[in-house]
Short mmCIF file of C-alpha atoms and ligand atoms in Angstrom, two decimals:
data_model
loop_
_atom_site.label_atom_id
_atom_site.label_comp_id
_atom_site.label_asym_id
_atom_site.label_seq_id
_atom_site.Cartn_x
_atom_site.Cartn_y
_atom_site.Cartn_z
CA MET A 1423 22.09 -17.39 21.53
CA ALA A 1424 19.67 -17.64 19.10
CA ARG A 1425 18.73 -21.31 17.32
CA THR A 1426 19.62 -20.95 13.63
CA VAL A 1427 16.74 -21.55 11.04
CA TYR A 1428 18.04 -23.00 7.80
CA ILE A 1429 17.35 -20.57 4.52
CA PHE A 1430 16.00 -23.10 1.58
CA ASP A 1431 15.64 -21.14 -0.97
CA THR A 1432 13.66 -22.23 -4.25
CA THR A 1433 13.80 -19.12 -7.02
CA LEU A 1434 15.34 -20.83 -9.02
CA ARG A 1435 12.47 -23.85 -9.09
CA ASP A 1436 9.34 -22.69 -7.41
CA GLY A 1437 9.77 -19.45 -8.81
CA GLU A 1438 10.72 -20.42 -12.00
CA GLN A 1439 8.16 -22.27 -12.34
CA ALA A 1440 5.79 -19.55 -12.42
CA PRO A 1441 4.14 -18.05 -15.89
CA GLY A 1442 6.37 -15.43 -16.66
CA CYS A 1443 9.14 -15.98 -14.62
CA SER A 1444 11.02 -18.41 -16.94
CA MET A 1445 15.21 -18.10 -16.99
CA ASN A 1446 17.49 -18.70 -19.36
CA LEU A 1447 20.56 -20.61 -18.07
CA ARG A 1448 22.97 -17.99 -18.10
CA GLU A 1449 20.78 -15.74 -15.35
CA LYS A 1450 19.94 -18.72 -13.73
CA ILE A 1451 23.96 -18.94 -13.05
CA GLU A 1452 24.04 -15.33 -12.35
CA VAL A 1453 21.34 -16.14 -9.89
CA ALA A 1454 22.71 -18.88 -8.52
CA ARG A 1455 25.86 -17.42 -7.83
CA ARG A 1456 24.35 -14.55 -5.90
CA LEU A 1457 22.00 -16.84 -4.43
CA GLU A 1458 25.70 -18.14 -2.72
CA LYS A 1459 26.99 -15.06 -2.02
CA LEU A 1460 23.73 -13.80 -0.03
CA LYS A 1461 24.18 -17.48 2.27
CA VAL A 1462 21.47 -19.52 1.42
CA ASP A 1463 22.10 -23.04 3.23
CA VAL A 1464 20.10 -25.06 0.20
CA MET A 1465 19.10 -23.47 -3.02
CA GLU A 1466 16.90 -25.37 -5.06
CA ALA A 1467 18.09 -25.12 -8.71
CA GLY A 1468 15.32 -26.89 -10.71
CA PHE A 1469 13.11 -29.82 -11.09
CA PRO A 1470 15.68 -32.32 -13.60
CA ALA A 1471 13.02 -34.64 -15.12
CA SER A 1472 10.97 -31.59 -15.82
CA SER A 1473 12.83 -31.23 -19.30
CA PRO A 1474 16.18 -31.63 -20.01
CA GLY A 1475 16.80 -27.90 -19.88
CA ASP A 1476 16.43 -27.88 -16.14
CA LEU A 1477 18.46 -30.62 -16.28
CA GLU A 1478 21.38 -28.95 -17.49
CA ALA A 1479 20.83 -25.98 -15.00
CA VAL A 1480 20.71 -27.90 -12.18
CA LYS A 1481 23.87 -29.85 -13.61
CA ALA A 1482 25.60 -25.92 -14.35
CA ILE A 1483 24.95 -25.11 -10.72
CA ALA A 1484 25.73 -27.68 -9.22
CA GLU A 1485 29.23 -27.64 -10.65
CA ILE A 1486 29.86 -23.98 -9.37
CA VAL A 1487 28.15 -23.41 -6.12
CA LYS A 1488 30.27 -24.82 -3.73
CA ASP A 1489 29.17 -22.71 -0.31
CA SER A 1490 25.28 -23.81 -0.36
CA ALA A 1491 24.00 -27.20 -0.87
CA VAL A 1492 22.09 -28.00 -3.86
CA ALA A 1493 18.79 -29.58 -4.49
CA GLY A 1494 17.22 -31.15 -7.16
CA LEU A 1495 13.15 -31.63 -7.30
CA CYS A 1496 11.69 -35.27 -8.04
CA ARG A 1497 8.47 -36.96 -7.96
CA SER A 1498 8.77 -39.66 -5.36
CA LEU A 1499 10.10 -42.01 -8.44
CA GLU A 1500 13.01 -44.18 -9.68
CA LYS A 1501 13.10 -42.60 -13.10
CA ASP A 1502 12.77 -38.55 -11.52
CA ILE A 1503 15.68 -39.43 -8.98
CA ASP A 1504 17.52 -41.18 -11.45
CA ALA A 1505 17.64 -37.76 -13.42
CA ALA A 1506 18.85 -36.16 -9.67
CA ARG A 1507 21.46 -38.17 -9.44
CA GLU A 1508 22.60 -37.19 -13.05
CA ALA A 1509 22.15 -33.65 -12.40
CA LEU A 1510 23.75 -33.15 -8.85
CA ALA A 1511 26.87 -35.71 -9.53
CA SER A 1512 29.48 -33.02 -9.41
CA ALA A 1513 27.59 -31.20 -6.30
CA VAL A 1514 30.19 -30.48 -3.37
CA GLN A 1515 26.96 -30.18 -1.52
CA PRO A 1516 24.08 -32.16 -3.22
CA ARG A 1517 20.21 -32.35 -1.79
CA VAL A 1518 17.78 -34.46 -3.48
CA HIS A 1519 13.88 -33.17 -2.89
CA LEU A 1520 11.62 -35.85 -3.25
CA PHE A 1521 7.40 -35.41 -2.96
CA LEU A 1522 4.65 -37.08 -3.23
CA ALA A 1523 0.68 -35.84 -2.01
CA THR A 1524 -0.98 -36.74 1.39
CA SER A 1525 -4.14 -34.67 0.93
CA PRO A 1526 -7.14 -36.72 0.21
CA ILE A 1527 -8.40 -34.30 -2.53
CA HIS A 1528 -4.63 -35.49 -4.47
CA LEU A 1529 -4.79 -38.92 -3.45
CA GLU A 1530 -8.29 -39.05 -5.00
CA TYR A 1531 -8.10 -36.54 -8.46
CA LYS A 1532 -4.55 -36.77 -8.69
CA LEU A 1533 -2.37 -39.79 -7.86
CA LYS A 1534 -5.27 -42.18 -7.43
CA MET A 1535 -3.84 -44.04 -4.26
CA MET A 1536 -4.93 -44.72 -1.11
CA PRO A 1537 -2.87 -43.94 1.72
CA ASP A 1538 -0.81 -46.94 2.44
CA GLN A 1539 0.29 -47.00 -1.22
CA VAL A 1540 1.36 -43.72 -0.42
CA LEU A 1541 3.51 -44.86 2.98
CA GLU A 1542 4.76 -47.62 0.91
CA ARG A 1543 6.21 -45.22 -2.00
CA ALA A 1544 7.61 -42.76 0.43
CA GLU A 1545 9.44 -45.24 2.20
CA ALA A 1546 10.83 -46.68 -1.05
CA SER A 1547 11.51 -43.42 -3.10
CA VAL A 1548 13.40 -41.89 0.25
CA LYS A 1549 15.62 -45.66 0.27
CA TYR A 1550 15.96 -45.28 -3.68
CA ALA A 1551 17.51 -41.74 -3.13
CA ARG A 1552 19.47 -42.58 -0.50
CA LYS A 1553 21.47 -44.70 -2.20
CA PHE A 1554 23.27 -42.37 -3.54
CA CYS A 1555 22.72 -39.56 -1.33
CA SER A 1556 23.19 -38.95 2.04
CA ASP A 1557 21.43 -35.19 2.19
CA ILE A 1558 17.73 -36.22 1.38
CA GLU A 1559 14.44 -33.84 1.86
CA PHE A 1560 10.93 -35.33 1.86
CA SER A 1561 7.73 -33.29 1.08
CA ALA A 1562 4.08 -33.89 1.92
CA GLU A 1563 2.18 -32.32 -1.00
CA ASP A 1564 -0.71 -30.41 0.91
CA ALA A 1565 0.89 -31.16 3.54
CA PHE A 1566 -2.19 -28.60 5.17
CA ARG A 1567 -5.22 -29.43 3.78
CA SER A 1568 -3.81 -33.69 4.94
CA ASP A 1569 -4.85 -35.70 7.64
CA PRO A 1570 -2.10 -34.74 10.24
CA GLY A 1571 -1.78 -38.24 11.70
CA PHE A 1572 -0.88 -39.34 8.18
CA VAL A 1573 1.45 -36.74 7.70
CA CYS A 1574 3.61 -38.32 11.18
CA ARG A 1575 2.98 -41.52 9.98
CA VAL A 1576 4.15 -40.35 6.25
CA PHE A 1577 7.27 -38.52 7.48
CA GLY A 1578 8.13 -41.17 10.28
CA ALA A 1579 8.29 -43.55 7.80
CA ALA A 1580 10.43 -41.08 5.72
CA ILE A 1581 12.78 -40.89 8.46
CA ALA A 1582 13.11 -44.15 8.97
CA ALA A 1583 14.47 -44.43 5.21
CA GLY A 1584 17.32 -42.25 5.80
CA ALA A 1585 15.23 -38.23 5.07
CA SER A 1586 17.17 -35.75 6.77
CA THR A 1587 14.30 -33.10 6.44
CA VAL A 1588 10.60 -33.39 5.94
CA ASN A 1589 8.55 -30.38 4.90
CA PHE A 1590 5.27 -29.44 5.51
CA PRO A 1591 3.94 -27.49 2.48
CA ASP A 1592 0.86 -25.42 2.45
CA THR A 1593 0.43 -25.54 -1.03
CA VAL A 1594 -2.38 -24.07 -1.85
CA GLY A 1595 -1.71 -20.63 0.93
CA TYR A 1596 -4.85 -22.25 2.77
CA ALA A 1597 -3.35 -21.87 6.08
CA MET A 1598 -3.97 -19.04 9.20
CA PRO A 1599 -0.89 -18.29 10.70
CA GLU A 1600 -2.65 -19.27 14.58
CA GLU A 1601 -3.70 -22.35 13.28
CA PHE A 1602 -0.53 -23.13 10.84
CA GLY A 1603 2.05 -22.49 14.14
CA ASN A 1604 -0.26 -25.08 16.20
CA ARG A 1605 0.20 -27.62 12.98
CA ILE A 1606 3.92 -27.24 13.38
CA ARG A 1607 3.66 -28.18 16.67
CA TYR A 1608 1.61 -31.20 16.32
CA ILE A 1609 3.52 -32.67 13.66
CA LYS A 1610 7.05 -31.62 15.28
CA GLU A 1611 5.55 -34.09 18.89
CA HIS A 1612 4.30 -36.60 17.39
CA THR A 1613 5.95 -37.51 14.29
CA PRO A 1614 8.15 -40.85 15.03
CA GLY A 1615 12.01 -40.24 14.88
CA MET A 1616 11.47 -36.64 14.66
CA ASP A 1617 14.70 -35.33 16.67
CA LYS A 1618 16.70 -37.27 13.91
CA ALA A 1619 15.79 -34.74 11.62
CA ARG A 1620 15.12 -31.27 10.58
CA LEU A 1621 10.96 -29.87 10.16
CA SER A 1622 10.65 -27.60 6.80
CA VAL A 1623 7.75 -25.30 5.99
CA HIS A 1624 6.94 -24.18 2.73
CA CYS A 1625 3.79 -21.63 2.42
CA HIS A 1626 2.59 -20.22 -0.58
CA ASN A 1627 0.99 -16.46 -0.61
CA ASP A 1628 -2.57 -17.13 -2.58
CA LEU A 1629 -3.95 -15.40 0.93
CA GLY A 1630 -1.16 -12.75 1.22
CA LEU A 1631 -0.06 -15.45 4.19
CA ALA A 1632 3.19 -17.30 3.12
CA VAL A 1633 5.46 -14.65 5.35
CA ALA A 1634 3.36 -15.14 8.62
CA ASN A 1635 2.68 -18.49 8.25
CA SER A 1636 5.81 -19.17 8.10
CA LEU A 1637 7.28 -17.20 11.07
CA ALA A 1638 4.51 -19.12 12.89
CA ALA A 1639 6.05 -22.35 12.24
CA ILE A 1640 9.19 -21.17 13.56
CA GLN A 1641 8.15 -19.94 16.67
CA ASN A 1642 6.89 -23.56 17.08
CA GLY A 1643 9.70 -25.03 16.13
CA ALA A 1644 10.04 -25.26 12.56
CA ASP A 1645 13.85 -25.13 11.40
CA GLN A 1646 14.03 -24.65 8.02
CA VAL A 1647 11.62 -22.23 5.84
CA GLU A 1648 11.30 -22.66 2.52
CA CYS A 1649 11.34 -19.11 0.37
CA THR A 1650 11.60 -16.73 -3.04
CA ILE A 1651 13.57 -13.81 -3.53
CA ASN A 1652 10.89 -11.38 -3.76
CA GLY A 1653 8.63 -13.53 -2.87
CA LEU A 1654 7.98 -15.58 -6.74
CA GLY A 1655 6.04 -18.49 -6.85
CA GLU A 1656 3.11 -20.49 -8.67
CA ARG A 1657 0.44 -18.19 -9.10
CA ALA A 1658 0.66 -15.33 -5.63
CA GLY A 1659 3.77 -16.81 -4.66
CA ASN A 1660 6.19 -18.62 -2.11
CA ALA A 1661 7.13 -16.54 1.27
CA SER A 1662 9.50 -13.73 0.07
CA LEU A 1663 13.12 -14.95 1.76
CA GLU A 1664 13.47 -11.02 2.47
CA GLU A 1665 10.81 -10.50 4.55
CA ILE A 1666 11.69 -13.72 6.60
CA VAL A 1667 15.11 -12.84 7.14
CA MET A 1668 14.97 -9.25 8.22
CA SER A 1669 11.61 -10.02 10.23
CA LEU A 1670 13.60 -12.66 12.22
CA ARG A 1671 17.16 -9.74 12.28
CA VAL A 1672 15.08 -7.09 13.40
CA ARG A 1673 13.07 -9.29 16.37
CA LYS A 1674 15.35 -10.91 17.50
CA ASP A 1675 14.54 -10.34 20.76
CA LEU A 1676 10.97 -11.87 20.15
CA PHE A 1677 12.50 -15.09 17.76
CA ASP A 1678 14.98 -15.60 19.11
CA ALA A 1679 16.47 -17.08 16.18
CA ASP A 1680 18.12 -16.62 13.10
CA THR A 1681 19.63 -17.08 9.77
CA GLN A 1682 22.82 -17.03 8.66
CA ILE A 1683 21.96 -15.16 5.59
CA ASP A 1684 24.42 -11.83 4.76
CA THR A 1685 21.65 -9.41 4.55
CA THR A 1686 23.88 -6.56 2.78
CA GLN A 1687 23.50 -8.56 -0.42
CA ILE A 1688 19.15 -8.79 -0.14
CA TYR A 1689 19.13 -5.47 -2.38
CA ALA A 1690 21.08 -6.91 -4.95
CA VAL A 1691 19.71 -10.45 -6.18
CA SER A 1692 16.58 -8.65 -5.59
CA ARG A 1693 17.05 -6.39 -8.39
CA LEU A 1694 18.94 -9.32 -10.30
CA VAL A 1695 15.81 -11.68 -9.88
CA SER A 1696 13.50 -8.78 -11.18
CA GLN A 1697 16.23 -7.63 -13.84
CA VAL A 1698 16.17 -11.48 -15.45
CA THR A 1699 12.62 -12.26 -14.80
CA GLY A 1700 10.84 -9.15 -16.08
CA VAL A 1701 9.17 -9.39 -13.04
CA LYS A 1702 8.79 -5.80 -11.12
CA VAL A 1703 8.77 -5.40 -7.31
CA GLN A 1704 6.18 -3.10 -6.70
CA PRO A 1705 7.26 -0.04 -4.94
CA ASN A 1706 5.60 -0.78 -1.78
CA LYS A 1707 7.35 -4.46 -1.32
CA ALA A 1708 8.44 -5.00 2.12
CA VAL A 1709 11.92 -4.81 2.63
CA VAL A 1710 12.93 -4.24 -1.10
CA GLY A 1711 10.23 -2.34 -3.10
CA GLU A 1712 11.11 1.72 -4.21
CA ASN A 1713 9.31 2.70 -1.28
CA ALA A 1714 10.64 0.70 1.64
CA PHE A 1715 13.14 3.36 2.54
CA ALA A 1716 11.52 6.79 0.99
CA HIS A 1717 9.75 9.21 3.96
CA GLU A 1718 7.43 11.47 2.37
CA ALA A 1719 5.35 13.12 4.93
CA GLY A 1720 7.36 16.31 6.41
CA ILE A 1721 7.04 14.92 10.12
CA HIS A 1722 8.54 11.72 8.80
CA GLN A 1723 11.18 13.39 7.18
CA HIS A 1724 12.54 15.49 10.28
CA GLY A 1725 12.33 12.52 12.50
CA VAL A 1726 14.49 10.07 10.41
CA LEU A 1727 16.72 13.54 9.43
CA VAL A 1728 16.93 14.51 13.82
CA ASN A 1729 17.54 10.10 14.41
CA ARG A 1730 16.82 7.57 11.86
CA SER A 1731 15.27 5.06 14.38
CA THR A 1732 12.31 7.45 14.66
CA TYR A 1733 10.86 6.07 11.81
CA GLU A 1734 13.06 3.33 10.31
CA ILE A 1735 13.26 -0.45 11.99
CA MET A 1736 15.86 -1.50 9.15
CA THR A 1737 18.70 0.65 7.85
CA PRO A 1738 18.91 0.76 3.71
CA GLU A 1739 22.65 -0.05 4.59
CA SER A 1740 21.93 -3.51 6.33
CA ILE A 1741 19.99 -4.60 3.26
CA GLY A 1742 22.48 -3.30 0.57
CA ILE A 1743 21.50 -0.46 -0.72
CA PRO A 1744 24.30 1.78 -0.09
CA LYS A 1745 24.92 5.66 0.97
CA ASN A 1746 25.46 7.54 -2.02
CA ARG A 1747 27.79 9.43 -2.14
CA MET A 1748 29.22 10.16 -5.00
CA VAL A 1749 27.68 10.80 -8.62
CA LEU A 1750 30.00 9.58 -11.34
CA GLY A 1751 29.62 11.42 -14.31
CA LYS A 1752 31.64 11.52 -18.00
CA HIS A 1753 34.68 12.56 -16.27
CA SER A 1754 34.36 9.61 -13.46
CA GLY A 1755 37.68 7.28 -14.61
CA ARG A 1756 38.20 3.65 -13.96
CA HIS A 1757 38.79 3.85 -10.29
CA ALA A 1758 36.10 5.89 -9.12
CA PHE A 1759 34.01 3.23 -11.49
CA GLU A 1760 35.29 0.17 -9.94
CA GLU A 1761 35.05 1.83 -6.13
CA ARG A 1762 31.00 2.00 -6.68
CA LEU A 1763 30.57 -1.29 -7.82
CA ARG A 1764 32.54 -2.36 -4.91
CA GLU A 1765 29.88 -0.11 -2.98
CA LEU A 1766 27.15 -1.28 -4.72
CA GLY A 1767 27.68 -4.87 -4.34
CA LEU A 1768 28.27 -5.93 -8.33
CA PRO A 1769 31.76 -6.72 -8.79
CA ALA A 1770 32.57 -7.31 -12.11
CA GLU A 1771 35.78 -8.91 -13.19
CA GLY A 1772 37.24 -9.54 -16.69
CA PRO A 1773 35.67 -9.05 -20.46
CA ILE A 1774 32.59 -8.22 -18.35
CA LEU A 1775 34.25 -5.37 -16.33
CA GLU A 1776 35.88 -4.14 -20.15
CA ARG A 1777 32.27 -4.09 -21.20
CA VAL A 1778 30.70 -2.26 -18.81
CA PHE A 1779 32.82 0.46 -17.99
CA ALA A 1780 32.90 0.35 -21.75
CA GLN A 1781 29.27 1.17 -21.82
CA PHE A 1782 29.13 2.93 -18.63
CA LYS A 1783 31.48 6.05 -20.74
CA ASP A 1784 29.36 5.84 -23.84
CA LEU A 1785 26.23 6.30 -21.12
CA ALA A 1786 27.85 9.37 -19.34
CA ASP A 1787 28.57 10.78 -22.62
CA LYS A 1788 24.34 10.89 -23.16
CA LYS A 1789 23.38 11.84 -19.63
CA LYS A 1790 25.13 14.27 -17.30
CA ALA A 1791 24.51 11.81 -14.03
CA VAL A 1792 24.94 8.38 -14.40
CA SER A 1793 22.99 7.22 -11.09
CA ASP A 1794 23.42 3.72 -9.26
CA ARG A 1795 20.37 2.60 -11.33
CA ASP A 1796 22.33 2.83 -14.02
CA ILE A 1797 25.23 1.22 -13.37
CA GLU A 1798 23.17 -1.83 -11.27
CA ALA A 1799 21.14 -2.13 -15.26
CA LEU A 1800 24.69 -2.03 -16.79
CA VAL A 1801 26.15 -4.94 -14.80
CA MET A 1802 23.41 -7.18 -14.32
CA GLY A 1803 22.59 -6.79 -18.28
CA ALA A 1804 26.26 -7.26 -19.02
CA ALA A 1805 26.37 -11.12 -16.47
CA ALA A 1806 23.34 -12.77 -17.22
CA ALA A 1807 24.08 -11.63 -21.62
CA VAL A 1808 24.10 -14.53 -24.39
CA PRO A 1809 26.56 -14.91 -27.61
CA GLU A 1810 24.59 -12.40 -30.26
CA THR A 1811 23.84 -14.08 -32.70
CA TRP A 1812 22.18 -10.88 -34.21
CA LYS A 1813 24.40 -7.40 -33.25
CA LEU A 1814 22.22 -4.52 -33.96
CA ASP A 1815 24.17 -1.86 -36.55
CA HIS A 1816 21.60 0.76 -37.81
CA TRP A 1817 18.24 1.91 -37.23
CA ALA A 1818 15.77 4.33 -38.12
CA VAL A 1819 11.77 5.16 -37.92
CA ASN A 1820 9.19 8.02 -39.54
CA THR A 1821 5.89 7.34 -37.93
CA GLY A 1822 2.91 10.75 -37.10
CA SER A 1823 -0.54 11.05 -36.95
CA ALA A 1824 -1.26 11.45 -40.40
CA LEU A 1825 0.98 9.11 -42.07
CA GLY A 1826 1.99 4.86 -40.48
CA ALA A 1827 4.78 4.30 -39.25
CA SER A 1828 8.01 2.48 -41.22
CA GLY A 1829 11.63 1.42 -39.73
CA VAL A 1830 14.09 0.29 -41.08
CA ILE A 1831 16.95 -2.29 -39.12
CA ARG A 1832 20.03 -3.05 -40.41
CA LEU A 1833 21.36 -5.97 -38.41
CA GLN A 1834 24.74 -7.71 -38.32
CA ASP A 1835 25.11 -11.36 -38.47
CA ARG A 1836 27.52 -13.71 -36.51
CA ASP A 1837 30.00 -14.19 -39.67
CA GLY A 1838 30.46 -9.87 -39.49
CA GLN A 1839 27.58 -10.00 -42.82
CA THR A 1840 24.74 -7.40 -42.89
CA LYS A 1841 21.26 -7.75 -43.69
CA LYS A 1842 19.01 -4.66 -43.79
CA LEU A 1843 14.80 -4.14 -43.74
CA VAL A 1844 12.72 -1.49 -44.34
CA THR A 1845 8.60 -2.45 -43.24
CA LEU A 1846 5.80 -0.67 -42.49
CA GLY A 1847 3.90 -1.13 -39.06
CA ASP A 1848 0.90 -0.06 -37.20
CA GLY A 1849 3.96 2.62 -35.02
CA PRO A 1850 7.48 2.90 -35.04
CA ILE A 1851 7.68 -0.54 -32.66
CA HIS A 1852 5.67 -2.86 -34.30
CA ALA A 1853 7.37 -1.96 -37.86
CA ILE A 1854 10.90 -2.46 -36.64
CA PHE A 1855 10.12 -5.95 -34.93
CA LEU A 1856 8.64 -6.80 -38.09
CA ALA A 1857 11.28 -6.29 -39.75
CA ILE A 1858 13.98 -8.00 -37.22
CA ASN A 1859 11.03 -10.95 -37.85
CA HIS A 1860 12.42 -10.80 -41.48
CA ILE A 1861 15.52 -10.66 -41.75
CA ILE A 1862 16.21 -13.66 -38.43
CA LYS A 1863 13.16 -15.64 -40.54
CA LYS A 1864 11.34 -16.55 -37.38
CA ASP A 1865 8.18 -15.06 -36.62
CA PRO A 1866 7.96 -15.31 -32.47
CA GLU A 1867 5.21 -13.80 -30.59
CA LEU A 1868 5.67 -11.25 -28.80
CA GLU A 1869 4.21 -12.24 -25.42
CA LEU A 1870 5.09 -8.82 -23.20
CA TYR A 1871 5.98 -5.37 -24.00
CA GLU A 1872 6.56 -2.95 -20.86
CA ILE A 1873 8.47 0.38 -20.86
CA GLY A 1874 9.57 2.01 -17.90
CA ALA A 1875 12.58 4.55 -16.75
CA ILE A 1876 15.55 3.73 -15.09
CA THR A 1877 15.08 6.45 -12.94
CA GLY A 1878 12.81 9.41 -12.07
CA ASP A 1879 14.63 12.24 -13.64
CA ALA A 1880 14.32 13.98 -16.98
CA SER A 1881 17.69 12.59 -18.23
CA ALA A 1882 16.55 9.09 -17.70
CA GLN A 1883 16.79 6.00 -19.46
CA GLY A 1884 14.23 4.14 -21.09
CA GLU A 1885 14.00 1.03 -19.83
CA THR A 1886 12.69 -1.87 -21.99
CA MET A 1887 11.40 -5.74 -20.59
CA VAL A 1888 10.05 -8.20 -23.81
CA LYS A 1889 8.76 -11.91 -23.47
CA ILE A 1890 9.00 -13.97 -26.39
CA GLY A 1891 7.40 -17.10 -27.05
CA TRP A 1892 7.86 -19.74 -30.62
CA ASN A 1893 7.15 -23.46 -30.22
CA GLY A 1894 6.32 -23.48 -26.09
CA ARG A 1895 9.23 -22.00 -25.14
CA HIS A 1896 9.98 -18.62 -23.81
CA TRP A 1897 12.32 -16.18 -23.50
CA ASN A 1898 13.17 -12.76 -21.56
CA GLY A 1899 14.97 -9.90 -23.08
CA ARG A 1900 15.91 -6.48 -21.88
CA GLY A 1901 17.33 -3.15 -23.12
CA ILE A 1902 17.98 0.12 -22.16
CA SER A 1903 18.87 3.29 -24.28
CA THR A 1904 18.37 6.62 -23.18
CA ASP A 1905 16.42 6.34 -26.44
CA ILE A 1906 12.98 4.45 -26.24
CA ILE A 1907 12.55 3.28 -29.10
CA GLU A 1908 16.40 1.56 -29.07
CA SER A 1909 15.88 -0.16 -25.47
CA SER A 1910 12.72 -1.34 -27.21
CA ILE A 1911 14.70 -2.69 -29.79
CA LYS A 1912 17.49 -3.91 -27.78
CA ALA A 1913 15.30 -5.70 -25.25
CA TYR A 1914 13.66 -7.21 -28.43
CA LEU A 1915 17.73 -8.87 -29.55
CA SER A 1916 18.67 -9.79 -26.46
CA ALA A 1917 15.32 -12.12 -26.41
CA ILE A 1918 15.83 -13.58 -29.99
CA ASN A 1919 19.93 -14.13 -29.45
CA ALA A 1920 18.11 -15.80 -26.23
CA MET A 1921 16.36 -18.27 -28.58
CA GLU A 1922 18.80 -18.71 -31.13
CA TRP A 1923 21.37 -19.24 -28.58
CA GLU A 1924 19.28 -21.90 -26.86
CA LEU A 1925 18.47 -23.86 -30.17
CA SER A 1926 21.67 -23.46 -31.79
CA VAL A 1927 24.21 -24.76 -29.74
CA GLY A 1928 21.89 -27.48 -27.74
CA GLY A 1929 22.36 -28.13 -23.62
CA THR A 1930 25.87 -29.39 -23.62
CA ALA A 1931 27.63 -26.78 -24.94
CA MET A 1932 25.24 -24.25 -23.37
CA GLN A 1933 26.25 -25.44 -19.90
CA GLU A 1934 29.27 -25.19 -20.81
CA ASP A 1935 29.69 -22.24 -22.05
CA ALA A 1936 27.29 -20.70 -18.99
CA VAL A 1937 29.34 -21.83 -16.55
CA ARG A 1938 32.47 -20.33 -17.99
CA GLY A 1939 30.94 -17.44 -18.48
CA GLY A 1940 32.39 -16.75 -21.90
CA VAL A 1941 30.07 -15.17 -24.69
O1 KIV B 2772 4.15 -26.43 -3.11
C1 KIV B 2772 4.34 -27.25 -2.70
O2 KIV B 2772 4.06 -27.94 -2.10
C2 KIV B 2772 5.93 -27.53 -3.70
C3 KIV B 2772 6.35 -28.84 -3.41
C4 KIV B 2772 7.21 -29.84 -4.83
C5 KIV B 2772 7.23 -28.74 -2.10
O3 KIV B 2772 6.26 -26.86 -4.25
ZN1 ZN B 2773 5.48 -24.55 -4.06
#
């Protein structure tokens, strides 16, 4: 029987800490719910000591996730471990993830510690965390650039102190697959007490080898891999979960190892992560890219029509891309709509279902055929939405090559009061965004503005992604509409509403609200 490889997902920590990938609490909770459905063994929910927001997010996720272990990252410091203790208090399966660097370069320039001090600190921190948690993971940061004998000593001390997983990161993505595999075999064979703990790897993608290195580690005895959805993460990212999982599944003959991941959830979670972070998946990305199952050449199309295995090593259905069996339009009823949601792996309930169905009806009035991508965008937008401090009431723009642009906007606040303003700008979007800033009396920086089409047809909806920054914090917004100016306004307002919500209600209320899923 194939041995089990454990999947430790760090999309919500290493993924989220990458520049431009921040998520609000509601978005993190939605991703966590999806990761649980995907059946990851462990999800790293955040770094509780790094900020009050991270602590609240880990707390909220620990409260709702039951079937996956929930990990909180800590430096090997008592104050970080105390923060993790608070954040993980209600987790059914809590895991404390400690890290401490072991490479000469980190010891000299970052930690300013001697090797023996690192050894002592590793041991002491595991012992301290073990007082309240039985599942401790210890990571030797920059392990690949460390002396292998020293890493074995540190791992041995961590295991003796009670760590049940030791993690070997290639923090800077420097390793080549064969040498990484050999290193993992060495660590497995030379770490004292290794039979009592799991050996994990955590590979970064600086040279594009994170997945190859993770697979080489599995072939050489690694029990756990750390990875992220769509390969998000620091710099060039982490190993991509979907690529590792599908490699093991498709090449079971070679690896004789498998995971407990429900691969039919992969596509939905990949789309969700892309939507909430605003980071698009490149079209030729393995497994989840738009072109991953597209056959362009005539000879390929013919082969696939006769027998799909001629040019496909896995099916779109195996990762949850449904066969498009019916087109929905304005005559489609609620039953057909709910059936389509189930097929897409996007079941919605209660107020979210009501809202999405109403939006679907509106859209179907404007568009002849509503595509799966349109539906997916509606559901994901609704699931991660925050309460609307500002609601769009009305807008108009006037623009042309001879004149400047002007925009008028009317917004409604939470008490139902409307506020209207007309502004001039360099273009229609600039004019409207300026008017919004005047009304909300804040001047956030627009850090990203991206506009695209959800589908490729002439009646496609425009999809706008924005990112705004204010006092060192960042919020994403997304808007869709058949009108690109309206999709831009909606995106900007959704980022503004995320900002207003976080700034006004504060940690605890925000957490309770997001856990309840109420708006
Ligand atoms: O890349 C790294 O070394 C990490 C550790 C904290 C596991 O992210
Ligand atoms: Zn990392």
